[in-house]
Short mmCIF file of C-alpha atoms in Angstrom, two decimals:
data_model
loop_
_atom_site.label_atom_id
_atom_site.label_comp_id
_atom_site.label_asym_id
_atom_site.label_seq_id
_atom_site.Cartn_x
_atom_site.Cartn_y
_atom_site.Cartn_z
CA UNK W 1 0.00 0.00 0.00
CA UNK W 2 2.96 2.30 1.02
CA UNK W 3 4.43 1.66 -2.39
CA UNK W 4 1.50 2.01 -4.18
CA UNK W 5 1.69 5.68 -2.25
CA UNK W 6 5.09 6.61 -3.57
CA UNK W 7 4.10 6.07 -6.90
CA UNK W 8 0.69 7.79 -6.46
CA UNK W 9 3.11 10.93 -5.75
CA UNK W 10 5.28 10.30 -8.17
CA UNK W 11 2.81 10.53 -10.24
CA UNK W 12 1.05 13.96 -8.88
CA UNK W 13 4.22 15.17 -9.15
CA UNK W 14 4.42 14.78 -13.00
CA UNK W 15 0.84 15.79 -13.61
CA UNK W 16 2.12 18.83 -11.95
CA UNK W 17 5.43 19.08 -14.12
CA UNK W 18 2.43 19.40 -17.28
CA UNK W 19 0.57 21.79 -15.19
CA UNK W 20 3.20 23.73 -14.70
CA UNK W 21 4.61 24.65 -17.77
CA UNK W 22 0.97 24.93 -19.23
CA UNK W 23 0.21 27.48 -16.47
CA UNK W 24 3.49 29.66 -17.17
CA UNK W 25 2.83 29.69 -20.97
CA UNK W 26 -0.96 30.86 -20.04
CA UNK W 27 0.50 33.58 -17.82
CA UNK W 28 2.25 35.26 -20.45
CA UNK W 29 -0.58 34.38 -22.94
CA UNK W 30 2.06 32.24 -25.21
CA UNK W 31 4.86 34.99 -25.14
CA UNK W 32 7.41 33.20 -23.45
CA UNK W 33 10.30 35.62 -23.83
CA UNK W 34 8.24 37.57 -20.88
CA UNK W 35 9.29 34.60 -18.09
CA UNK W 36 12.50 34.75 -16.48
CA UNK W 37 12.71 31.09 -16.65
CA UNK W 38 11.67 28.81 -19.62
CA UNK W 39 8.28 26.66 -19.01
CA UNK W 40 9.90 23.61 -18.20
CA UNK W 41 11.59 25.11 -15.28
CA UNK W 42 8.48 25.93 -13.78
CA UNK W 43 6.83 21.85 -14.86
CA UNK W 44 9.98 20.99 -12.90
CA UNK W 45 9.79 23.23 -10.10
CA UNK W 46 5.95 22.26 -9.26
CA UNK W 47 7.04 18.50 -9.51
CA UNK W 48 10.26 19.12 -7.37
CA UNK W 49 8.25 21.03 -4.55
CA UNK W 50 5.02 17.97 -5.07
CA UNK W 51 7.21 15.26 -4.94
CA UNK W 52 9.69 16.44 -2.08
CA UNK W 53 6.40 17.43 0.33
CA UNK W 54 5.14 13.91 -0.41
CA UNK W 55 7.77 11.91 -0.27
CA UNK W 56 8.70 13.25 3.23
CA UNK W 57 5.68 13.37 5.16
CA UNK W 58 5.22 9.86 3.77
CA UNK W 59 8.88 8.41 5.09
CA UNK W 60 8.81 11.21 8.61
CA UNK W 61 4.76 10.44 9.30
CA UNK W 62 5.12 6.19 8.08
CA UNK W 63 8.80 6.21 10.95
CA UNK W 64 7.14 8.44 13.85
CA UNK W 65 3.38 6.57 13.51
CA UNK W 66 4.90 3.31 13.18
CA UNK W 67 7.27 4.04 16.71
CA UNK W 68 4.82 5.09 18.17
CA UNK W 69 2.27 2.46 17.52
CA UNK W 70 4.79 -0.10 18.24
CA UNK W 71 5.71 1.35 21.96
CA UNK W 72 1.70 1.27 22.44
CA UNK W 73 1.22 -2.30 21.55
CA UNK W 74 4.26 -3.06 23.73
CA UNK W 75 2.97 -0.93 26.69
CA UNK W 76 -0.56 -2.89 26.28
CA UNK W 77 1.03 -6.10 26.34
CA UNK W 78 3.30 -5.74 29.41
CA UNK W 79 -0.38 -4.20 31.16
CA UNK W 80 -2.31 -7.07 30.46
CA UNK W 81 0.83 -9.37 32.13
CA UNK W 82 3.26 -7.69 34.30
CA UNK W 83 5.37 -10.86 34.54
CA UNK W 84 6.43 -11.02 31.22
CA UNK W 85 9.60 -9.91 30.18
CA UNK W 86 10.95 -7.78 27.78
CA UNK W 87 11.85 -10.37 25.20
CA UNK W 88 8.46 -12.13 25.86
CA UNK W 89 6.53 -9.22 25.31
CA UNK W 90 8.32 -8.81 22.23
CA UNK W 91 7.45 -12.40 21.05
CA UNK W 92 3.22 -11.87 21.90
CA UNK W 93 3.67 -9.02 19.66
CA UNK W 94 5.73 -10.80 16.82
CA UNK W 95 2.74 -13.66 17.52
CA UNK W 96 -0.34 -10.89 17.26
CA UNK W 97 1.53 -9.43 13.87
CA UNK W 98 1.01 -12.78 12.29
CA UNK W 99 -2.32 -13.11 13.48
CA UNK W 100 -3.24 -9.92 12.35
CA UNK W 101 -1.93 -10.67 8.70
CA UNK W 102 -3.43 -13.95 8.45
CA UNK W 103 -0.17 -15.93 9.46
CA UNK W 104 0.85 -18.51 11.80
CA UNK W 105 1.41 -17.61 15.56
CA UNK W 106 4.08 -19.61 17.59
CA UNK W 107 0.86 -19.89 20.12
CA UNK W 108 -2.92 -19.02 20.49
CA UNK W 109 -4.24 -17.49 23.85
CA UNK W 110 -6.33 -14.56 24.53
CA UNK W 111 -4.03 -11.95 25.03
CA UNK W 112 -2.14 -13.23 21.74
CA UNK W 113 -5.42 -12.24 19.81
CA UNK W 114 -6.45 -9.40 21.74
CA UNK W 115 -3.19 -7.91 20.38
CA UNK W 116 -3.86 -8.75 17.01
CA UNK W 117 -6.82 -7.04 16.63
CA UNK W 118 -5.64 -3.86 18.02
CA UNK W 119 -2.75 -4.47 15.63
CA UNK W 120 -5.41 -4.83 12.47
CA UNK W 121 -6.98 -1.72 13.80
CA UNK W 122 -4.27 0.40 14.26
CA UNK W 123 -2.52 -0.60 11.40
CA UNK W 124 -5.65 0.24 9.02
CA UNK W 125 -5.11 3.49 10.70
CA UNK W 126 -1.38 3.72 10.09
CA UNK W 127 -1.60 2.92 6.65
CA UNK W 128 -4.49 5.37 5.79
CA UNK W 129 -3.44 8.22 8.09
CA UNK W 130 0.17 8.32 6.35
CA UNK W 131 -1.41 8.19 2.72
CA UNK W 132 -4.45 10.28 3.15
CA UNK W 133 -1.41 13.17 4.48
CA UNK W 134 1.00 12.59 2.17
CA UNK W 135 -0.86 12.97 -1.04
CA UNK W 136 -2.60 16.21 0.96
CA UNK W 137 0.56 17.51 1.47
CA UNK W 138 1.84 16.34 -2.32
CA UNK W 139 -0.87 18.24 -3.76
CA UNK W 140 -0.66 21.42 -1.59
CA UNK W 141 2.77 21.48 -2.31
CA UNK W 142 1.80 21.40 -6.01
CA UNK W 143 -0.94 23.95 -5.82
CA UNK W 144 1.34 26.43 -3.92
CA UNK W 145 4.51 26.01 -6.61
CA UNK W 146 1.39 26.84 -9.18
CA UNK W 147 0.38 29.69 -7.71
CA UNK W 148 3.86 31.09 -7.12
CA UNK W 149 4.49 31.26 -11.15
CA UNK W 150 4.22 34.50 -12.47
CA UNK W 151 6.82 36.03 -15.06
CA UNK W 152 9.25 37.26 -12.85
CA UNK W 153 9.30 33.96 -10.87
CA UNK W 154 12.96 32.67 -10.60
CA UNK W 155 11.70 28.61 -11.35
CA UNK W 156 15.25 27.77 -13.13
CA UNK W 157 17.25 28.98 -9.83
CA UNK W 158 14.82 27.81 -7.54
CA UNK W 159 14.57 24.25 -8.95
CA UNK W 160 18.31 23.70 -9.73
CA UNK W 161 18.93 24.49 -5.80
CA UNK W 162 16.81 22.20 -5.02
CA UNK W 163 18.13 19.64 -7.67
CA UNK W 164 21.39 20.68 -5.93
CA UNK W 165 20.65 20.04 -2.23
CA UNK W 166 18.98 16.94 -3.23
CA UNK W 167 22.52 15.69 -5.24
CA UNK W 168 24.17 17.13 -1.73
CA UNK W 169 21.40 15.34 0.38
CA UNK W 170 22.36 11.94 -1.41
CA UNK W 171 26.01 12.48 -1.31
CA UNK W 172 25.72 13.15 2.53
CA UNK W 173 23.91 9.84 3.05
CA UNK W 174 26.33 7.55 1.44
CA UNK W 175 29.34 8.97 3.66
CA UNK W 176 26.96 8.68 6.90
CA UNK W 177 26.05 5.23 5.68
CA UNK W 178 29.71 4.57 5.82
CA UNK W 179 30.33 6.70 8.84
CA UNK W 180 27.31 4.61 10.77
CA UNK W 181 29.05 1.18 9.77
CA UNK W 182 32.29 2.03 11.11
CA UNK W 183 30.92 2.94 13.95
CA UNK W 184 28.67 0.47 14.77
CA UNK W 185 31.70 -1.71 14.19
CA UNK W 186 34.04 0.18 16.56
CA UNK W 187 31.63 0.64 19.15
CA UNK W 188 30.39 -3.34 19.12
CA UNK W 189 34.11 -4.37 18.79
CA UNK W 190 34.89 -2.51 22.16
CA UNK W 191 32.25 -4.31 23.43
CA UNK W 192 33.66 -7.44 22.85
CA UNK W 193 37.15 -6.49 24.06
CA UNK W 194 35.43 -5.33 27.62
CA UNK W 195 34.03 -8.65 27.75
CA UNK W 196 37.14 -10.88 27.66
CA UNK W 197 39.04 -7.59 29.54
CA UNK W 198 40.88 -6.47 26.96
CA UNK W 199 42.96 -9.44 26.19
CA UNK W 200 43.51 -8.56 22.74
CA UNK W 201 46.35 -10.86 22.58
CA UNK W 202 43.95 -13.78 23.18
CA UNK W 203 42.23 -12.65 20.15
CA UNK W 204 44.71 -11.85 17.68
CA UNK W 205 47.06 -14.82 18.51
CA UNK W 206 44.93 -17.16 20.23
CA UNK W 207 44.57 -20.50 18.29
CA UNK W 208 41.66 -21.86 19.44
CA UNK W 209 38.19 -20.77 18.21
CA UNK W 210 34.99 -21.74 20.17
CA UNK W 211 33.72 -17.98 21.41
CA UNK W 212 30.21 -19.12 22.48
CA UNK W 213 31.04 -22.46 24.40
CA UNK W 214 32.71 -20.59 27.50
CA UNK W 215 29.81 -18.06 27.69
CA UNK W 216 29.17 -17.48 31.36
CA UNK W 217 27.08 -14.42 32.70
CA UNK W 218 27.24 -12.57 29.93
CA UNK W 219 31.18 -13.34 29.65
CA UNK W 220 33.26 -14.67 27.28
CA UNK W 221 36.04 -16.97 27.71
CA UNK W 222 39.21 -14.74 26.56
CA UNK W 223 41.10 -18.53 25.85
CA UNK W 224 38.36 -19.57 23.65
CA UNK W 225 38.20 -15.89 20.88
CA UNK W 226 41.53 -17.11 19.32
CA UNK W 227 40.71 -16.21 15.84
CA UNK W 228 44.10 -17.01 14.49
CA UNK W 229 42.72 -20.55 12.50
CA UNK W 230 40.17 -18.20 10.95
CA UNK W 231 42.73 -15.52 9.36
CA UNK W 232 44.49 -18.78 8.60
CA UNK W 233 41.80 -20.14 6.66
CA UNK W 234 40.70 -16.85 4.80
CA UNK W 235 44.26 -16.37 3.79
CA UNK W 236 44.49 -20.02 2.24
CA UNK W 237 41.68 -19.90 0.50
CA UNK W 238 42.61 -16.68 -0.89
CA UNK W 239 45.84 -17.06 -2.08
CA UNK W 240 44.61 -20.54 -4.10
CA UNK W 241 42.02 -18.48 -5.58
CA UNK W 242 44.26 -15.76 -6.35
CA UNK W 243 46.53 -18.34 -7.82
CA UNK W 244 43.79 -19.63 -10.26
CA UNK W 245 42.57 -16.15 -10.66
CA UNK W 246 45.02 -13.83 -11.42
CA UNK W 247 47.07 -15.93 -14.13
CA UNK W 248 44.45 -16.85 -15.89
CA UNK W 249 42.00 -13.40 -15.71
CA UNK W 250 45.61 -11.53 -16.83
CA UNK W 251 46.62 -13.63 -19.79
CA UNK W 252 42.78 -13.65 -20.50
CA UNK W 253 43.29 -9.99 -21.03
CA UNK W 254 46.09 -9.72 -22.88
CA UNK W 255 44.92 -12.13 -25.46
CA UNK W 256 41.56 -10.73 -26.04
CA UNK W 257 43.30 -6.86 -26.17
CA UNK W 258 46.33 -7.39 -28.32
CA UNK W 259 46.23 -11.41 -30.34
CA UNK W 260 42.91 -12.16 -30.88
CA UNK W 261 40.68 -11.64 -33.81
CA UNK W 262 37.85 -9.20 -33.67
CA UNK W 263 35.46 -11.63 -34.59
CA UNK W 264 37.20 -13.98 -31.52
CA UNK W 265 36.69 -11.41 -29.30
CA UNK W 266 33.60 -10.68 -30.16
CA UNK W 267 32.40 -14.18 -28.82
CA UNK W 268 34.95 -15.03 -26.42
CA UNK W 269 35.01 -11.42 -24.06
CA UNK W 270 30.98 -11.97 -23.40
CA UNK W 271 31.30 -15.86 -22.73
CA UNK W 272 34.37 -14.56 -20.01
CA UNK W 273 31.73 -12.19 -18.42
CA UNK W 274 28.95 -15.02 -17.97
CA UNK W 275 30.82 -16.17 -15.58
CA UNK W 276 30.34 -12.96 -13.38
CA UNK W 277 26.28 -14.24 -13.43
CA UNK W 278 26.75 -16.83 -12.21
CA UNK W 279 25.22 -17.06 -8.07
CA UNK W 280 27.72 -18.13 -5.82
CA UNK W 281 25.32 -20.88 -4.56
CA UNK W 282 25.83 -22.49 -7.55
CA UNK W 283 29.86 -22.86 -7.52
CA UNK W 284 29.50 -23.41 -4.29
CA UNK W 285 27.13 -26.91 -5.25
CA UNK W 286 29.66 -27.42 -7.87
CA UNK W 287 32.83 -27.28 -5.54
CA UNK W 288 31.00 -29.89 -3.10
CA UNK W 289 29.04 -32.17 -5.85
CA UNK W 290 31.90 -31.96 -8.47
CA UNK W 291 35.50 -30.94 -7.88
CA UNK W 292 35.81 -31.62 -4.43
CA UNK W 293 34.66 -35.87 -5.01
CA UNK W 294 37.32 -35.90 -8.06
CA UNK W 295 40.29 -33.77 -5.63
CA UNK W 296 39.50 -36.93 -2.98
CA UNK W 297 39.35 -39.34 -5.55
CA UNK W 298 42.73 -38.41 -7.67
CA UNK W 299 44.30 -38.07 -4.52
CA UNK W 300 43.48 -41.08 -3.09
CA UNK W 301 44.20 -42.87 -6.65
CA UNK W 302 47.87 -41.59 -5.88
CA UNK W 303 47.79 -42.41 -1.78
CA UNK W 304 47.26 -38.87 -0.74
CA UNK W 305 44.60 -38.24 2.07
CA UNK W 306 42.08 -35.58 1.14
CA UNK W 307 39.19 -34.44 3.08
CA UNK W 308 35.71 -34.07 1.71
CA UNK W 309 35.93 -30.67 2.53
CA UNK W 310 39.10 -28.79 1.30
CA UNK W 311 40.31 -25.28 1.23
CA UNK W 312 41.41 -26.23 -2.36
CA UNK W 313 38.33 -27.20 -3.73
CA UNK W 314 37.12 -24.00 -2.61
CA UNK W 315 40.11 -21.84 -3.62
CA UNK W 316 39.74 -23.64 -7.07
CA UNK W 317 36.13 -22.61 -7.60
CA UNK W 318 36.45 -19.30 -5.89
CA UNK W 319 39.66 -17.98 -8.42
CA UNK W 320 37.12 -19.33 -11.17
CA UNK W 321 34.35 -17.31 -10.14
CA UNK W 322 36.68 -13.71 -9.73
CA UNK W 323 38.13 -14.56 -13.43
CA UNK W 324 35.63 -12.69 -15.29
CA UNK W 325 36.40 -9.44 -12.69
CA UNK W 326 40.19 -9.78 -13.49
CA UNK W 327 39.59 -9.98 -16.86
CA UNK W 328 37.05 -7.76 -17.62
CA UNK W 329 39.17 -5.32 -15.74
CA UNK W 330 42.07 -5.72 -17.02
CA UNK W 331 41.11 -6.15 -20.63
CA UNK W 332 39.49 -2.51 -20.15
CA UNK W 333 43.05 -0.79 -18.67
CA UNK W 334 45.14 -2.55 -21.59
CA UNK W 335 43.10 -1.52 -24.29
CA UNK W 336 42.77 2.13 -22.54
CA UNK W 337 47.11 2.46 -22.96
CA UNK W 338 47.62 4.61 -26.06
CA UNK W 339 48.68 3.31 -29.20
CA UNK W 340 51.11 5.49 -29.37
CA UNK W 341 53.19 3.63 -26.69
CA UNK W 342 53.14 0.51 -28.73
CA UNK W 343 53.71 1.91 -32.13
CA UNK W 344 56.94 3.73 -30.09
CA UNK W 345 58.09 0.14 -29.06
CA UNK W 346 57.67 -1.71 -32.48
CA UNK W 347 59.82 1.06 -34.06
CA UNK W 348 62.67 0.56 -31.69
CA UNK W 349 62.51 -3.11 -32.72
CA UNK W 350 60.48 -4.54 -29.87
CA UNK W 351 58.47 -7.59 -30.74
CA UNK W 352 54.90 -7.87 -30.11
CA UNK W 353 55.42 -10.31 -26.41
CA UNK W 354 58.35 -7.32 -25.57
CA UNK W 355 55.97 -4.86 -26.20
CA UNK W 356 53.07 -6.14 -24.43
CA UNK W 357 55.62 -7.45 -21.29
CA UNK W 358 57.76 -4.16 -20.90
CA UNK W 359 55.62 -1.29 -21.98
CA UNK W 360 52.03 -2.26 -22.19
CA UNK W 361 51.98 -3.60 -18.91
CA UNK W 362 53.98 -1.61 -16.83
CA UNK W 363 51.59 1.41 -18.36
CA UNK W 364 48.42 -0.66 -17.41
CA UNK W 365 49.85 -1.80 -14.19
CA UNK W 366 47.97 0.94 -12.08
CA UNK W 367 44.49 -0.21 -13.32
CA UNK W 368 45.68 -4.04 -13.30
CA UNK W 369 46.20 -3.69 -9.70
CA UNK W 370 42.69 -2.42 -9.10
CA UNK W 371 41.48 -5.20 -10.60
CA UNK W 372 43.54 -7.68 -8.72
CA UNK W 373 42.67 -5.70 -4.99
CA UNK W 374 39.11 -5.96 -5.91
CA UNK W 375 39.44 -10.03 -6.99
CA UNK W 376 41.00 -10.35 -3.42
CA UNK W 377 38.03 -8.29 -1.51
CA UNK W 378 35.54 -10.84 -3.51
CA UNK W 379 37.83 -13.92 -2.33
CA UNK W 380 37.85 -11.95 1.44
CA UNK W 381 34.05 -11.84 1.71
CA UNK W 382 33.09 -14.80 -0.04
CA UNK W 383 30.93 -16.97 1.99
CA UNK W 384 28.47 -19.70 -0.06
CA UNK W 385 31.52 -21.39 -1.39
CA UNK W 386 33.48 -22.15 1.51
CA UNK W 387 30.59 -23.27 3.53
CA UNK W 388 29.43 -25.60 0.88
CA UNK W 389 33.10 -26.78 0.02
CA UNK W 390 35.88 -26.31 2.88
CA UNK W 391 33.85 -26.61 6.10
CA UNK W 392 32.87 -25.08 8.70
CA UNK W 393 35.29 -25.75 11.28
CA UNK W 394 37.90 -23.69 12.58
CA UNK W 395 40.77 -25.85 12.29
CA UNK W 396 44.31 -24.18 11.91
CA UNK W 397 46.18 -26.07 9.31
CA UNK W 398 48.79 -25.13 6.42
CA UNK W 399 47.44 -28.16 4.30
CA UNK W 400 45.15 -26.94 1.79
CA UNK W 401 43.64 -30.73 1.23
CA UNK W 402 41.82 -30.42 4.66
CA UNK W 403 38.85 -28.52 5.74
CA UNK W 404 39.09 -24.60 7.00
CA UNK W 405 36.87 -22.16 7.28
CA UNK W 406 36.74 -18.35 6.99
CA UNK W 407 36.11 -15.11 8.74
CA UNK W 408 33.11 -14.86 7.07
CA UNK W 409 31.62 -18.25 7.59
CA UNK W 410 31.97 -17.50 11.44
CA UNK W 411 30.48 -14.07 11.43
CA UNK W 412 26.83 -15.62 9.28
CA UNK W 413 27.48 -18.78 11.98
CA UNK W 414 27.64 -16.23 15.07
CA UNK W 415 24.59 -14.05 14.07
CA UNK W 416 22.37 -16.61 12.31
CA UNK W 417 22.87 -18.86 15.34
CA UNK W 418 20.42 -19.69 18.76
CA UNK W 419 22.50 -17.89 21.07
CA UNK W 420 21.52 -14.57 22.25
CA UNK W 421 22.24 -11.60 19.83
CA UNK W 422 24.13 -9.46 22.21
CA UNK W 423 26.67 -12.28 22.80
CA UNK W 424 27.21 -13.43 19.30
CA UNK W 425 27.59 -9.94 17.93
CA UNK W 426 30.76 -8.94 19.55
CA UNK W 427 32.75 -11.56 17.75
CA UNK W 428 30.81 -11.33 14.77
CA UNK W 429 31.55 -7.68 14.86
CA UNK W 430 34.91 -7.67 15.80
CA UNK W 431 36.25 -9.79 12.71
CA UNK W 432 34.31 -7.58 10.60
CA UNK W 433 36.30 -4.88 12.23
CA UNK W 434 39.58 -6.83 11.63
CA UNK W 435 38.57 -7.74 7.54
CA UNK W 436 37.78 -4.23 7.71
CA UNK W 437 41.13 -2.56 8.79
CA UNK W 438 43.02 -5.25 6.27
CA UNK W 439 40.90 -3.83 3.26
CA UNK W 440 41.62 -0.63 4.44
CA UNK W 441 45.44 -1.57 4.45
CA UNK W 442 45.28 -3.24 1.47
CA UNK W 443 43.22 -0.38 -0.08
CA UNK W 444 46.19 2.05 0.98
CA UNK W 445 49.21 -0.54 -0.32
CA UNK W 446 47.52 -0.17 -4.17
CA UNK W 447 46.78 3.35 -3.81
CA UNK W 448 50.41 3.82 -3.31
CA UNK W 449 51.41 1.74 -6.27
CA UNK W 450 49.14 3.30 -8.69
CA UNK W 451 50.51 6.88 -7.40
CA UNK W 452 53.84 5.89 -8.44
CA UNK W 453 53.53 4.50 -11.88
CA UNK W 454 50.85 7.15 -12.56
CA UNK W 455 54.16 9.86 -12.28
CA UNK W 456 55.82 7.48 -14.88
CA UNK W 457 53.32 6.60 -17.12
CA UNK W 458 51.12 9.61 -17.26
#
């Protein structure tokens, strides 16, 4: 229904972009070199001023109503039964929503469907308050950005400030999005240092991995946080995929920009990219259903021991899936180095592999390393393919034929698991934090190198 809303505006707000203009034509009875700003600026302004008064009473009214109606319910529930807690009063409402919606309830009792029908009530009321306003408040915005036109009305500045705030608005969200997640991290991460009293040792070089066995009063056991197998594992599984990746995705490139055939590469370059489509859920069923049964089987065809679970079946798969990124990538930086460069070397007598090897490359090297830091972040966070293909267990090993897992498989383990939220989240958090500050690190390592053969190559 909300939806439904935003496009209702959306759609005022357009009627009044034809409005609009129409109006500020009729004002100067068709002589538009009388307005100070072309019709269209005043269509745009009306729709700006519509669309912005809508839009915002919808999100502020649908946020503050929906608070507010949820502290009510809450405050009913814990009046009708003092005894319950706040985590049980919580779950009766959770319960009445479903009931209210048609669903299935964990339970049935009286004050379970009591709930629910003040929940059905109020929520017809939610709903039909916050539309009935919005589309008010859409269409007086309209009306008044109508009446304001006249000849000497200033629609072009007015609407590109707005258009301007609105770019500024945006921009401002996306670096407090990134602000808030640093935070969040940081502050959780503390947290989870207070609780094993700042033993950061434990955690950094601590090899054993089991944060939510010692759990006692709301502590955790600083001897079990040693997340050193993890980092182990995520750095296996990373370099193997790297291994298969990087090779392959860079000689990939360097075929399809400089030896093959237009009408190769025609083919061949889309066929590479397919691979970027393809969900991770499905390499990861091909890791466990294909190429980690014939890794056990060759190896046990030569006597080698191989778990059913191995970090290189999942390294394998993984530097298959970040090909198409490499190559892509890379492909685009090669073919972006100026001809001029290689014409330079084939006069001086270079062949075409000299060419390519000491001048092409070093010149692409800046963008080739982008390509490679953002294979490794996709190897970092990858998650569907290790749990499907090299386990699950933290288990710190430098054989790559038995099973490891990753930071990532622990963090979905921690927060998808039973345990309580608060306890689970300050190890989940905290190795977020840590793949965090090694991204960074990383992030500032290829910075650096593409500064320095930018000066050379530029």
């Amino acid at each position: 229904m909300l939806t439904l809303t935003f496009f209702a505006i959306l759609a005022l707000a357009l009627a009044f972009f034809v409005v609009g203009r129409s109006r500020a034509v009729a004002v100067v009875r068709g002589d538009v070199r009388l307005l100070h700003s072309r019709p269209n600026f005043h269509g745009t302004l009306a729709m700006l001023v519509s669309a912005i008064c809508g839009i915002a009473v919808l999100v502020v009214v649908g946020s503050l109503w929906a608070a507010w109606l949820e502290r009510d319910l809450m405050a009913a529930i814990l009046n009708a039964d003092q005894n319950l807690s706040a985590i049980e009063a919580e779950l009766v409402l959770s319960d009445a929503r479903a009931l209210a919606s048609g669903g299935i309830a964990s339970t049935t009792d009286p004050l379970r469907e009591g709930i629910a029908a003040q929940v059905a009530s109020k929520d017809a009321w939610l709903k039909w308050g916050t539309i009935t306003l919005s589309v008010l408040f859409a269409i007086a915005g309209g009306i008044w950005a109508l009446r304001s036109i006249a000849p000497d009305w200033r629609a072009r500045n007015r609407s590109e400030t707005i258009i301007r705030r609105i770019l500024m608005l945006t921009a401002a969200i996306a670096v407090l999005t990134t602000v808030g997640i640093v935070l969040s991290l940081i502050f959780e991460t503390i947290n989870f240092f207070n609780n094993i009293d700042w033993q950061i040792h434990k955690f950094l070089f601590g090899t054993t991995w089991s944060p939510l066995s010692g759990v006692q009063a709301g502590k955790l056991d600083p001897d079990k946080v040693g997340a050193v197998p993890l980092f182990a594992g995520t750095l296996m599984i990373t370099v193997i995929a790297m291994l298969v990746a990087v090779p392959i995705g860079l000689l990939s490139a360097v075929y399809l920009s400089d030896f093959a055939s237009p009408r190769v590469r025609a083919w061949a370059k889309p066929m590479l990219e397919l691979l970027a489509g393809i969900p991770t859920v499905v390499y990861g069923f091909f890791a466990a259903i294909t190429l980690a049964p014939f890794i056990r089987n060759s190896g046990e065809a030569i006597g080698l021991t191989i778990a059913s679970e191995s970090a290189l079946a999942a390294g394998i798969v993984m530097g298959i899936m970040i090909i198409p990124f490499i190559s892509s990538l890379s492909d685009d930086v090669i073919n972006a180095v100026p001809q001029s460069l290689r014409d330079g070397s084939y006069g001086l007598g270079a062949t075409k592999a000299e060419t390519i090897r000491q001048v092409v490359l070093p010149a692409a090297l800046p963008g080739i390393v982008s390509a490679i830091l953002l294979g490794v972040s996709r190897a970092v966070g990858e998650t569907m393919i290790v749990v499907m293909a090299a386990g699950q267990g933290a288990n710190l090993t430098a054989n790559p034929l038995e099973a490891v897992t990753t930071v990532t498989v622990q963090i979905v383990m921690l927060i998808t698991g039973d345990t309580e939220a608060s306890t689970a989240a300050g190890p989940a958090f905290t190795l977020g934090f840590t793949l965090f500050c090694v991204t960074l690190l990383m992030n500032i390592a290829a910075q650096r190198v593409v500064r320095k053969y930018r000066e050379l190559y530029d």
